[in-house]
Structures are given as C-alpha cells and as structure tokens.
C-alpha cells in the first residue's frame, strides 16, 4: 500500500515538473516574439510622452515659431542626471493624464541601462513592457488554473497569451498597458476567490481583502481606466451575490458583507486620491480630446465595429494592413472563415461547462465581468460622448478574461473525440469542398486538433504584428526620410503647424529617424 501511494506521489510530482517545463516553454516562445524587432518600428506620440516624461523632461523645452537644430528638437530625449523621481511625478501630474507609477519605473529602468547625456534608446524603453508582457503568460496560467482548478486550462490560456497578436502589440509599445494587465489578472483572481468563499458560505480571509485592496490601488496608480475593471468587478459581485442569495439574504454572512465593503472602500480611497489630483491638475491639459466622437451618422454604428476589431486580434490576425489588395482580401477571408468556426465551437465548450457545477461559477464570473466592461465602454461612448472604442489598447481592462474564457472552451473539449463521418466515400475525398468539410468536422470533433489550429492562427497573427502588417504605427517617418533622400540634393527644412504635443512628437519621430540614418546604432553599454 505504501509503495502504491509513493508511486502516485512520484507521478504527481513528475506531472507538476512537466507543468512548469511547459509553462516555461510558453514563456520562452512569448519572450522571443515580444523581443523580436522590438526597436524596428518608429515610436509614435504616446511613446514619446512616455520617454520624455519618464526622464523628467518637458516638451515645452522645444522652442516654437523658429528654426531649430536636430539636437534642440531631441533635447527632451536626453538622459539627465539632475532629475529625480519627485521631478517625474510632479511633471507628469501637470503635463500628462496618467498616474505616475509606471513612469517612475521607466525612469529607474532607463538609468539602469543608459548613461547620463545619452539619447534615450527606444529599445530600452520598450524592453520593460515587453518583459512585463512575458509575465502575463504565467499570470493567465494561474488565473485559468485557479478559476477552474485545472492545469490544462491554465496551460492552454498561457499558450494563447504567448502568441496573442493583441498582447504582443501592447508589449512592444513603450506604454504602461502590460503592467496594467498584470494587475487586471491579479484583481480577477481576488474576485474569483472572494465569490468562491461567498458561494461556499465560508468567511473571506483578511489576507485576501488586503491583497485585493493593494492590487486595485496599484492598478489605479498605473492607469485611470483600470477603474472600468473595478466597476465591472463590483457589478459581477452584485449580480452573482443576488443570484446566490436572492431567496434568503439572511444566509449571507455579516462578516463577509463587512469585508467586501472594506475592499470596495479601501480601493475607492485610492481612486478618490487620484481623481482629486487629476482634477486639480487639469487632467492632462485636454490631451484626451481626440477620443471624442465625430459628429456624423457613422458614429452610431462604428463603436461596436471598433470593439469587434479589437476582439479578433486578441486571438488571431493576418496581414490585413498589407499594401497588396489581394493579400488583404485573402487574409480577411481566412480570418472570417476561422472565426465562423471558432465562435460556435467556443460557445459549445462554454455551454458544456455551464452544465457542470464545478465550472459554472467561474464561467459566470468571467462572462459577467467581460459583459460589464463592454457595457461600460458603450455607455460611456454613447451616453457621455467619449468614444473609448477608438483606442484598441483600452481593452486591456478585460483582455486576460477573454483569453482564459477561450482557453476554457478549448480545454473542456480537449478530450472530446467523436467518430468521423463514415458516409463519405473514398472517391469523394478528391473534391476540395469535401476535404474542407472533413477538416471542419475534425476540428469540431477533436479538441486537441482545435487547440492546435487556434494556436497556429495566433502564432501567424504574432508574426503579422512583428513584420508590421498588423497594428501598424500611426506615423511612418522612415517613409518621409526615404522620399527626402531620393528627391533632395540640398539641405532640407521640415516645418509643421503646432496645435498640441502631438505635433512635437511627430517631429521627434522624424528627428530620431534622421539620427538613425546618420548614426548607425551602437551596442548599449552601461558604465
């Protein structure tokens, strides 16, 4: 008997080791994808804001209404030894519209790798979000594993995050979204554990309450729109608590009510501090006016379509931004066929999970949460008149939940294998339509094959982003420099109108490209 138990323990330990090895593989794949061509694409205005403000510099140091040199234009991008964290925080509250936590981290990160007096390196600044993007892979693994008590679902979720085109797009931006995603994941884990205690009618531990407050406070210190995640979590709590106790609220423990209120009030305190700071400093001097809707008839239908354009590349993407129209059409057609298959397949997996008591609660949590955030997007867009759907990156607020939900639908059908249709005759297999039908049947009957297909499409999407045929940068200064070099034999003066910091960022992009052409990059060295 002891030998049998020892054997089972050894097998369990071996399985856990294999689990870590597989998770490490997804992290390696995700890391390679996120660091490939990291500094190849030119930075755009928001990335320049990250670089300038994180260095404690100011766009206003660039003179206006006069001819300036390239070095003067790029002066705010120089690493200074006289600027500290306090300067970064103070400047950010006055000039930008984001909390300072991420910018402080970038400040420390840049000084770790670069010397004073150097121009900040785009690759160095982008390497921090890329690294944080890698951490999101084990993050969704634990989210899936904890939510469904399944290492398989955790592994599938991690594999999808590793190759997600949307995830790689965010990880290669010198912005704070990958750090926000980590806090979204941690906050969702706290939400799931809290509701699990409520449904099991056990007391919510104090460590969970304090952890939730800390995670939420840090999330709000990275991005103000993290509040959308928190509001949707409150909605999810309210809906599922009502569903559980609607017939007898007296069964709901008073201690649990107090601890949930403590978590909400503790989080709200941090949110109130940042709200007051944002209001007192003018919230970035009208830097978010670009997300106000345009006054035309298309506004009524564009927000849902813009949300759809975000959901697709969370899972897969093909070269839809290619210069070749046939490639664009073919890519769009393949994506359409892929999602025509994937959506019903995922729904089938979710329906199957809802019938099983052990999966019902986490599924309801994730679906209610995702629906809550999307509803908030549409309410703010149509009700307030601020179109949040125009910025794909704001979907960081629910992105990890989508990955885990798709991972669950693939995981629950992993072992579901049915017999192939035996009525198909051998002579019919030469018909391409029959071959496509057989492939479709296999994908719907074999969960493993379905996972391979989804992962491959994700990987192709990741490559699409890396070669700049998907999620292209808004500004392409290298194209302007190429035209100038081909058509101008004399020194060139570049001028533009100035309306906001956006134009300064655009000119800096041209300036960095000129620097790159005139000065080939040198290996980075610290000290």
mmCIF file of C-alpha atoms in Angstrom, residues 14 320 339 381:
data_model
loop_
_atom_site.group_PDB
_atom_site.id
_atom_site.type_symbol
_atom_site.label_atom_id
_atom_site.label_comp_id
_atom_site.label_asym_id
_atom_site.label_seq_id
_atom_site.Cartn_x
_atom_site.Cartn_y
_atom_site.Cartn_z
ATOM 1 C CA UNK A 14 6.622 14.460 -12.156
ATOM 2 C CA UNK A 320 -4.891 42.927 -43.314
ATOM 3 C CA UNK A 339 -13.968 32.837 -36.645
ATOM 4 C CA UNK A 381 -19.310 56.140 -25.708
#
